[in-house]
mmCIF file of C-alpha atoms in Angstrom:
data_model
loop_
_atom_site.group_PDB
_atom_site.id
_atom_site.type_symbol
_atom_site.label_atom_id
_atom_site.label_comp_id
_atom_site.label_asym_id
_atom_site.label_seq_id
_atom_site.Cartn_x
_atom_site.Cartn_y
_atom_site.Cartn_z
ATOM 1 C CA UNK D 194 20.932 -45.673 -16.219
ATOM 2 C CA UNK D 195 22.558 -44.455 -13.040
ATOM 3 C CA UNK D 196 24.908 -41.497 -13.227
ATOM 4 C CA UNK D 197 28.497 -41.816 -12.783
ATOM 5 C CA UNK D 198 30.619 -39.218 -10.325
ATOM 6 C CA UNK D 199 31.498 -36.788 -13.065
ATOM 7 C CA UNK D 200 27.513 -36.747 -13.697
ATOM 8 C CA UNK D 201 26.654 -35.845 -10.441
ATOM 9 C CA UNK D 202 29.205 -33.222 -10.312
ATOM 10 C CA UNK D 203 28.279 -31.574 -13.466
ATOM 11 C CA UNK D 204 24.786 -31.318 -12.667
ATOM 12 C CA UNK D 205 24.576 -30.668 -9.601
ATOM 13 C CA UNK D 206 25.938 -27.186 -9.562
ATOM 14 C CA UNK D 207 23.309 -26.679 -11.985
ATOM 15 C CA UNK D 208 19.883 -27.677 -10.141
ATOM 16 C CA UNK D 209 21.622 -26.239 -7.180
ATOM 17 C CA UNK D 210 21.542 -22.737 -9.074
ATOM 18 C CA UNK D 211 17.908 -23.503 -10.133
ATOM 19 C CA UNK D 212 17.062 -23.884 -6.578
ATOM 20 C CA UNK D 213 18.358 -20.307 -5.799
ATOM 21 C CA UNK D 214 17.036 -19.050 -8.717
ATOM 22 C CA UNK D 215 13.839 -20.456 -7.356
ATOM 23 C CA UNK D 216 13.740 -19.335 -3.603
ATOM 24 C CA UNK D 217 14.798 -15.772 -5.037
ATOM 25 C CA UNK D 218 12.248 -15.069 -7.469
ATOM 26 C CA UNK D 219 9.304 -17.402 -5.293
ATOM 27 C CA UNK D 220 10.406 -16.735 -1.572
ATOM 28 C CA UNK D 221 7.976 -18.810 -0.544
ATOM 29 C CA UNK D 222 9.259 -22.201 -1.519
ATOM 30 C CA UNK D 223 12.288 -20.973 1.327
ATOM 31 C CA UNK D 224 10.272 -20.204 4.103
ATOM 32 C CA UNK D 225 7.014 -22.318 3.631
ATOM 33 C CA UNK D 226 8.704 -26.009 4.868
ATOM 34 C CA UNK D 227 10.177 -24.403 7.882
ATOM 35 C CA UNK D 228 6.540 -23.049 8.734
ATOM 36 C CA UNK D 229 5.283 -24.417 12.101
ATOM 37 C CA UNK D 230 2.048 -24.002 14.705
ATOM 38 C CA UNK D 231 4.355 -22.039 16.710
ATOM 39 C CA UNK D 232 4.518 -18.969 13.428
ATOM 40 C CA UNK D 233 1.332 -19.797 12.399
ATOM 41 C CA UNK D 234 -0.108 -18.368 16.341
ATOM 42 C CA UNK D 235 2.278 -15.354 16.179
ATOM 43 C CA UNK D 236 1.206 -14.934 12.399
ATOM 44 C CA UNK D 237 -2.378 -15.556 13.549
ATOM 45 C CA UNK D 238 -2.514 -12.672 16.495
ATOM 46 C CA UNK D 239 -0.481 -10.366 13.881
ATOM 47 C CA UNK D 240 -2.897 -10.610 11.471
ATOM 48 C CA UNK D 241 -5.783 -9.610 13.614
ATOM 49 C CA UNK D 242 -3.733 -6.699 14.977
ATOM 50 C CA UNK D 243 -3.464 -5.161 11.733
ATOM 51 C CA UNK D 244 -6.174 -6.436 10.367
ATOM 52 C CA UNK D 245 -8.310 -4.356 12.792
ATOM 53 C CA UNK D 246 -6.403 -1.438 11.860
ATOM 54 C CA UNK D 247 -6.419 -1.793 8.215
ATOM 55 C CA UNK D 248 -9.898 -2.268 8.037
ATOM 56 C CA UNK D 249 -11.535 1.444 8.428
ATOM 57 C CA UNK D 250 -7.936 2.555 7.231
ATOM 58 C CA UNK D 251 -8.831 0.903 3.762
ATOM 59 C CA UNK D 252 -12.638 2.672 3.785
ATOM 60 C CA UNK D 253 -10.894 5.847 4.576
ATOM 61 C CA UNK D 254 -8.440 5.686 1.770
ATOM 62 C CA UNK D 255 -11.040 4.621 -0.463
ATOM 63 C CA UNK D 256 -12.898 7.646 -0.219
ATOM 64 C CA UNK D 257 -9.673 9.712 -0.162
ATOM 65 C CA UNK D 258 -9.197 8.185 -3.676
ATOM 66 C CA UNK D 259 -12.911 8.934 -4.595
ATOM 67 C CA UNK D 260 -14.374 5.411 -4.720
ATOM 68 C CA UNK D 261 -16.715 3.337 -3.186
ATOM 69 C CA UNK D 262 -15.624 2.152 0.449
ATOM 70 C CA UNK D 263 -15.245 -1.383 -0.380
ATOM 71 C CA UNK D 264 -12.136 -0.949 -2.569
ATOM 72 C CA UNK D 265 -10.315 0.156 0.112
ATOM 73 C CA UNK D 266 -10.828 -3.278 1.694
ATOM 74 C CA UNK D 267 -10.309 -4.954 -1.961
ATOM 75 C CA UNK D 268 -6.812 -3.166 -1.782
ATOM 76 C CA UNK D 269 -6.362 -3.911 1.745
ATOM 77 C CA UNK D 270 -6.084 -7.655 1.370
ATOM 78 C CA UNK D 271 -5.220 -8.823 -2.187
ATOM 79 C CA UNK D 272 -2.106 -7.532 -2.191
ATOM 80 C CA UNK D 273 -1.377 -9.131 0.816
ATOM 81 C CA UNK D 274 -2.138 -12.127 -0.740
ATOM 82 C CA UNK D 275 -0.121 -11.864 -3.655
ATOM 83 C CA UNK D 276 2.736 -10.539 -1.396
ATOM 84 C CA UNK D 277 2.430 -13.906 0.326
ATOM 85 C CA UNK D 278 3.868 -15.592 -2.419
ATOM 86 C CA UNK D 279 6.016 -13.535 -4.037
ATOM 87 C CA UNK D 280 7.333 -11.386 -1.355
ATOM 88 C CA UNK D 281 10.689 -11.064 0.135
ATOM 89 C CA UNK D 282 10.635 -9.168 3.323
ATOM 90 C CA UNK D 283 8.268 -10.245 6.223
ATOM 91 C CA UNK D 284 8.441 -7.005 7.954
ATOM 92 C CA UNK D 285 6.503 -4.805 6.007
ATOM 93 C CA UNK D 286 2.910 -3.928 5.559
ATOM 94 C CA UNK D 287 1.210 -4.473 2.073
ATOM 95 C CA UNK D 288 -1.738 -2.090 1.127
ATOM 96 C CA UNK D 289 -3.313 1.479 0.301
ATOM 97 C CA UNK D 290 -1.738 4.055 1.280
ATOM 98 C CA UNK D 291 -2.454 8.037 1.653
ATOM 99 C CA UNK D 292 -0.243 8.954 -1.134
ATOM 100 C CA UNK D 293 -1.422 6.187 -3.643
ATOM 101 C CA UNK D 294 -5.028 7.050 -2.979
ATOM 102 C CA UNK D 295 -4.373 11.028 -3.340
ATOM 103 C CA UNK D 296 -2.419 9.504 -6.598
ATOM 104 C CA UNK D 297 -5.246 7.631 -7.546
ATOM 105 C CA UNK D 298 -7.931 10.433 -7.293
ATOM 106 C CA UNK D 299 -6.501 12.426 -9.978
ATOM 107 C CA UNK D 300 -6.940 9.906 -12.264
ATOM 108 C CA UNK D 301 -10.242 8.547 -11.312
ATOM 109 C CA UNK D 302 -12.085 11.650 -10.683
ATOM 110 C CA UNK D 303 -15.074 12.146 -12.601
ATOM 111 C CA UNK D 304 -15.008 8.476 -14.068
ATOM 112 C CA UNK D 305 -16.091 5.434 -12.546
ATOM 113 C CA UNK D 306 -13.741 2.352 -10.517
ATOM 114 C CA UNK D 307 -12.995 0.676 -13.681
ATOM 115 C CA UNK D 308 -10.189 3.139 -13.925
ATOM 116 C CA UNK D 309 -8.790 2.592 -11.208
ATOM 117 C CA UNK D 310 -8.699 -1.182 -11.209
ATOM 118 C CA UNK D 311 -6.902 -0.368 -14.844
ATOM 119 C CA UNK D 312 -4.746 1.882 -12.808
ATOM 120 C CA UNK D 313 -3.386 -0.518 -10.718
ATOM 121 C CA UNK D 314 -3.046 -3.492 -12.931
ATOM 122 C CA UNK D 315 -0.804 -0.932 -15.448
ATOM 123 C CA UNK D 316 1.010 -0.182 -12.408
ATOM 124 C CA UNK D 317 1.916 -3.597 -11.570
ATOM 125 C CA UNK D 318 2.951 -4.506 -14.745
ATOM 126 C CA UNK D 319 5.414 -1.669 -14.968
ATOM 127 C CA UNK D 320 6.672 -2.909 -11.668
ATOM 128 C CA UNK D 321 7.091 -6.431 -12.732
ATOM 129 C CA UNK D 322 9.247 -4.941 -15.373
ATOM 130 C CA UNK D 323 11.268 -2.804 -13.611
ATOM 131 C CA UNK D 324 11.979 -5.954 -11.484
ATOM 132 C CA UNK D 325 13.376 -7.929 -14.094
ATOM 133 C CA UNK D 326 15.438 -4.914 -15.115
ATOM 134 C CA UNK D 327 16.585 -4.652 -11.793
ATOM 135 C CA UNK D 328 15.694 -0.701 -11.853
ATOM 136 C CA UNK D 329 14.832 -0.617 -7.892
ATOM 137 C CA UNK D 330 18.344 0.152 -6.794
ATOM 138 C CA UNK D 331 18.945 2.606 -9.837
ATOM 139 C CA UNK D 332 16.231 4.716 -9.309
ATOM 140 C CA UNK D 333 16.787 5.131 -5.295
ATOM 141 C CA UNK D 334 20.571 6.391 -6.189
ATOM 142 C CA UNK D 335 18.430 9.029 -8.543
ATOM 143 C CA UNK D 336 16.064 10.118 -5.622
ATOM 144 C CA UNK D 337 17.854 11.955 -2.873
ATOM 145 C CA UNK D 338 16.560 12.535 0.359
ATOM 146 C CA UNK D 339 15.410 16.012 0.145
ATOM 147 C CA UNK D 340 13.325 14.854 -2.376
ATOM 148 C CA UNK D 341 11.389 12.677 -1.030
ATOM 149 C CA UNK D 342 11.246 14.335 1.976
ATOM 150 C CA UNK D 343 9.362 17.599 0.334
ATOM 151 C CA UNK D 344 7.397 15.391 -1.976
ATOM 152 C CA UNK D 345 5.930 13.450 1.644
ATOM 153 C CA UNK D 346 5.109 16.585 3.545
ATOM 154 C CA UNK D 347 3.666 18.097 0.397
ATOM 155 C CA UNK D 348 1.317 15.330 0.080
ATOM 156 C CA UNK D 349 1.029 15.862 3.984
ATOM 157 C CA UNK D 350 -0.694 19.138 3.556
ATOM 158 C CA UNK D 351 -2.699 18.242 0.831
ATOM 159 C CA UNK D 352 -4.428 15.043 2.707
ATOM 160 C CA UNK D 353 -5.185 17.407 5.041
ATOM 161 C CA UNK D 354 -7.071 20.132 3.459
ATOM 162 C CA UNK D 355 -8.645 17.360 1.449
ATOM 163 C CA UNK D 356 -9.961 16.107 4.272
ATOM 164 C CA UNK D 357 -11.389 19.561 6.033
ATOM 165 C CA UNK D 358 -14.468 19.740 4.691
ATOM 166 C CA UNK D 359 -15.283 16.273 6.166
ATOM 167 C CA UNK D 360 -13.536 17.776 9.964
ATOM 168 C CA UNK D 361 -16.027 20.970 9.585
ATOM 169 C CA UNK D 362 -19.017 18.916 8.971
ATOM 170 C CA UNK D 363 -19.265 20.638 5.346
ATOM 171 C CA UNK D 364 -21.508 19.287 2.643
ATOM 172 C CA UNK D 365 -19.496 21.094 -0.790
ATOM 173 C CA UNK D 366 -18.344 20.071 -3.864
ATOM 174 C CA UNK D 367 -14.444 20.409 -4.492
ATOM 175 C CA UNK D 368 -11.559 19.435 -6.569
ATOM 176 C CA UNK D 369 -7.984 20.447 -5.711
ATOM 177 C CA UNK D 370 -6.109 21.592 -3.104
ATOM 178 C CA UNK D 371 -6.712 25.024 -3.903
ATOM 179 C CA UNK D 372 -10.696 24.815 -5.099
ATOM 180 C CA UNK D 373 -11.136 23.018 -1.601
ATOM 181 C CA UNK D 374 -9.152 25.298 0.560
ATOM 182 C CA UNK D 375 -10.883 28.486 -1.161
ATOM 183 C CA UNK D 376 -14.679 26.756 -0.438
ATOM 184 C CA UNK D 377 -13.892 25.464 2.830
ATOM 185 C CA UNK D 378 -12.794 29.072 3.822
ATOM 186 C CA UNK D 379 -15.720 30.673 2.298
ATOM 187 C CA UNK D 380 -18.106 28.363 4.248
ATOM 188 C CA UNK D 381 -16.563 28.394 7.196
ATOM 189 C CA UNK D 382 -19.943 29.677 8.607
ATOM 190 C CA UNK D 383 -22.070 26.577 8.038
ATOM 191 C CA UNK D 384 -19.496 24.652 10.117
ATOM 192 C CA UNK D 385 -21.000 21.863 12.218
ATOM 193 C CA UNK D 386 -19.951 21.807 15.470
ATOM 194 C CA UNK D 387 -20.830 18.182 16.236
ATOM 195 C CA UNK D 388 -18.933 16.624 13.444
ATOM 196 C CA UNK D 389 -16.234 19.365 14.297
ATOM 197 C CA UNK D 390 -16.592 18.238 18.383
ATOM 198 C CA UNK D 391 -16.257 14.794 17.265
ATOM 199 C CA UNK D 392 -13.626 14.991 14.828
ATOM 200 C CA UNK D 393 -11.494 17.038 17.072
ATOM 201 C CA UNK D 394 -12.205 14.578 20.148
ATOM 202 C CA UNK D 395 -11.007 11.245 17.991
ATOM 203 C CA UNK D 396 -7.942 13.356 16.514
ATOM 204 C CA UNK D 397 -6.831 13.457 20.235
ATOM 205 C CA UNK D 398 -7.594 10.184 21.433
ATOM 206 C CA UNK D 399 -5.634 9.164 19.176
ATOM 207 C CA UNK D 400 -2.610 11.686 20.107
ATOM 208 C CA UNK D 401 -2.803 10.166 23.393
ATOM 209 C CA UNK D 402 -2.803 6.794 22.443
ATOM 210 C CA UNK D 403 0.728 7.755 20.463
ATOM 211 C CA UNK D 404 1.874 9.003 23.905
ATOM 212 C CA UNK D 405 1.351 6.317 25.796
#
């Protein structure tokens, strides 16, 4: 039976809201029937770009987080895939990062990657809930900028002494910023100059590169 006006007009504010509700929560049923060849090139030639740098970025935060190289590339890309989906902002990047690897060391150290695979499913479940809370915006008026600002450079500084013993060519055992700092300083005699020469040398090709 065919609906009459007043039908129409009663539900169709309704699958109109559904529809929002939709494209809000799944931003990908917006975007994807607009997609063309011409996004899918520029999508294509972004995704090498930054798939070239994510790459060894991945295996480096991987063993900054004490695992095996490869899940820093497992890290790298399934999120991105997920993000595909359900994500809502197309400027952004979606993987490991230095803090959430230094994060994830303290946690997985001494144990093996099933941890950390536990790790980050817990995490996204938390997040997942504080999304339908809507807690995002709450939480940011709780964090000021000083805040985060000394939590950053703190983790700064401790990336980098956590990663002197592999600048120095040193072969020792550490845990902590202050275990590592005290044993990198005490062995600073059985530095290798090669792995120091080489080290130093790609730290400022890539300072250059910044420059130009």
């Amino acid at each position: 039976m065919a609906l009459d006006d007043t039908d129409k007009k009663r539900w169709h504010p309704r699958g109109g809201q559904f529809n929002k509700f939709v494209k809000k929560r799944i931003p990908i049923t917006g975007w994807l029937p607009n997609y063309n060849s011409e996004k899918f090139l520029n999508d294509a030639i972004a995704g090498v770009t930054v798939g070239l740098t994510v790459m060894p970025q991945g295996l480096a935060y991987a063993t900054l987080a004490g695992l095996e190289p490869q899940y820093g590339l497992y890290s790298a890309f399934m999120g991105a895939m997920v993000y595909i989906v359900f994500g809502s902002c197309k400027d952004i990047t979606i993987g490991p990062t230095a803090l959430m690897a230094l994060m994830t060391h303290e946690y997985v150290q001494g144990r093996n990657a099933d941890f950390a695979i536990l790790l980050a499913f817990l995490c996204g479940c938390l997040q997942i809930l504080m999304a339908f809370l809507r807690l995002g915006s709450v939480l940011v008026d709780f964090i000021s900028i000083p805040v985060t600002v000394g939590f950053t450079s703190a983790t700064s500084v401790i990336i980098v002494v956590s990663q002197l013993k592999g600048l120095l060519g040193l072969r020792i055992s550490s845990q902590g910023f202050l275990d590592t700092l005290t044993k990198v300083l005490q062995n600073i005699h059985r530095v290798n100059w090669w792995d120091t020469g080489m080290s130093l040398s790609c730290i400022t090709i890539l300072l250059l590169f910044r420059v130009m």
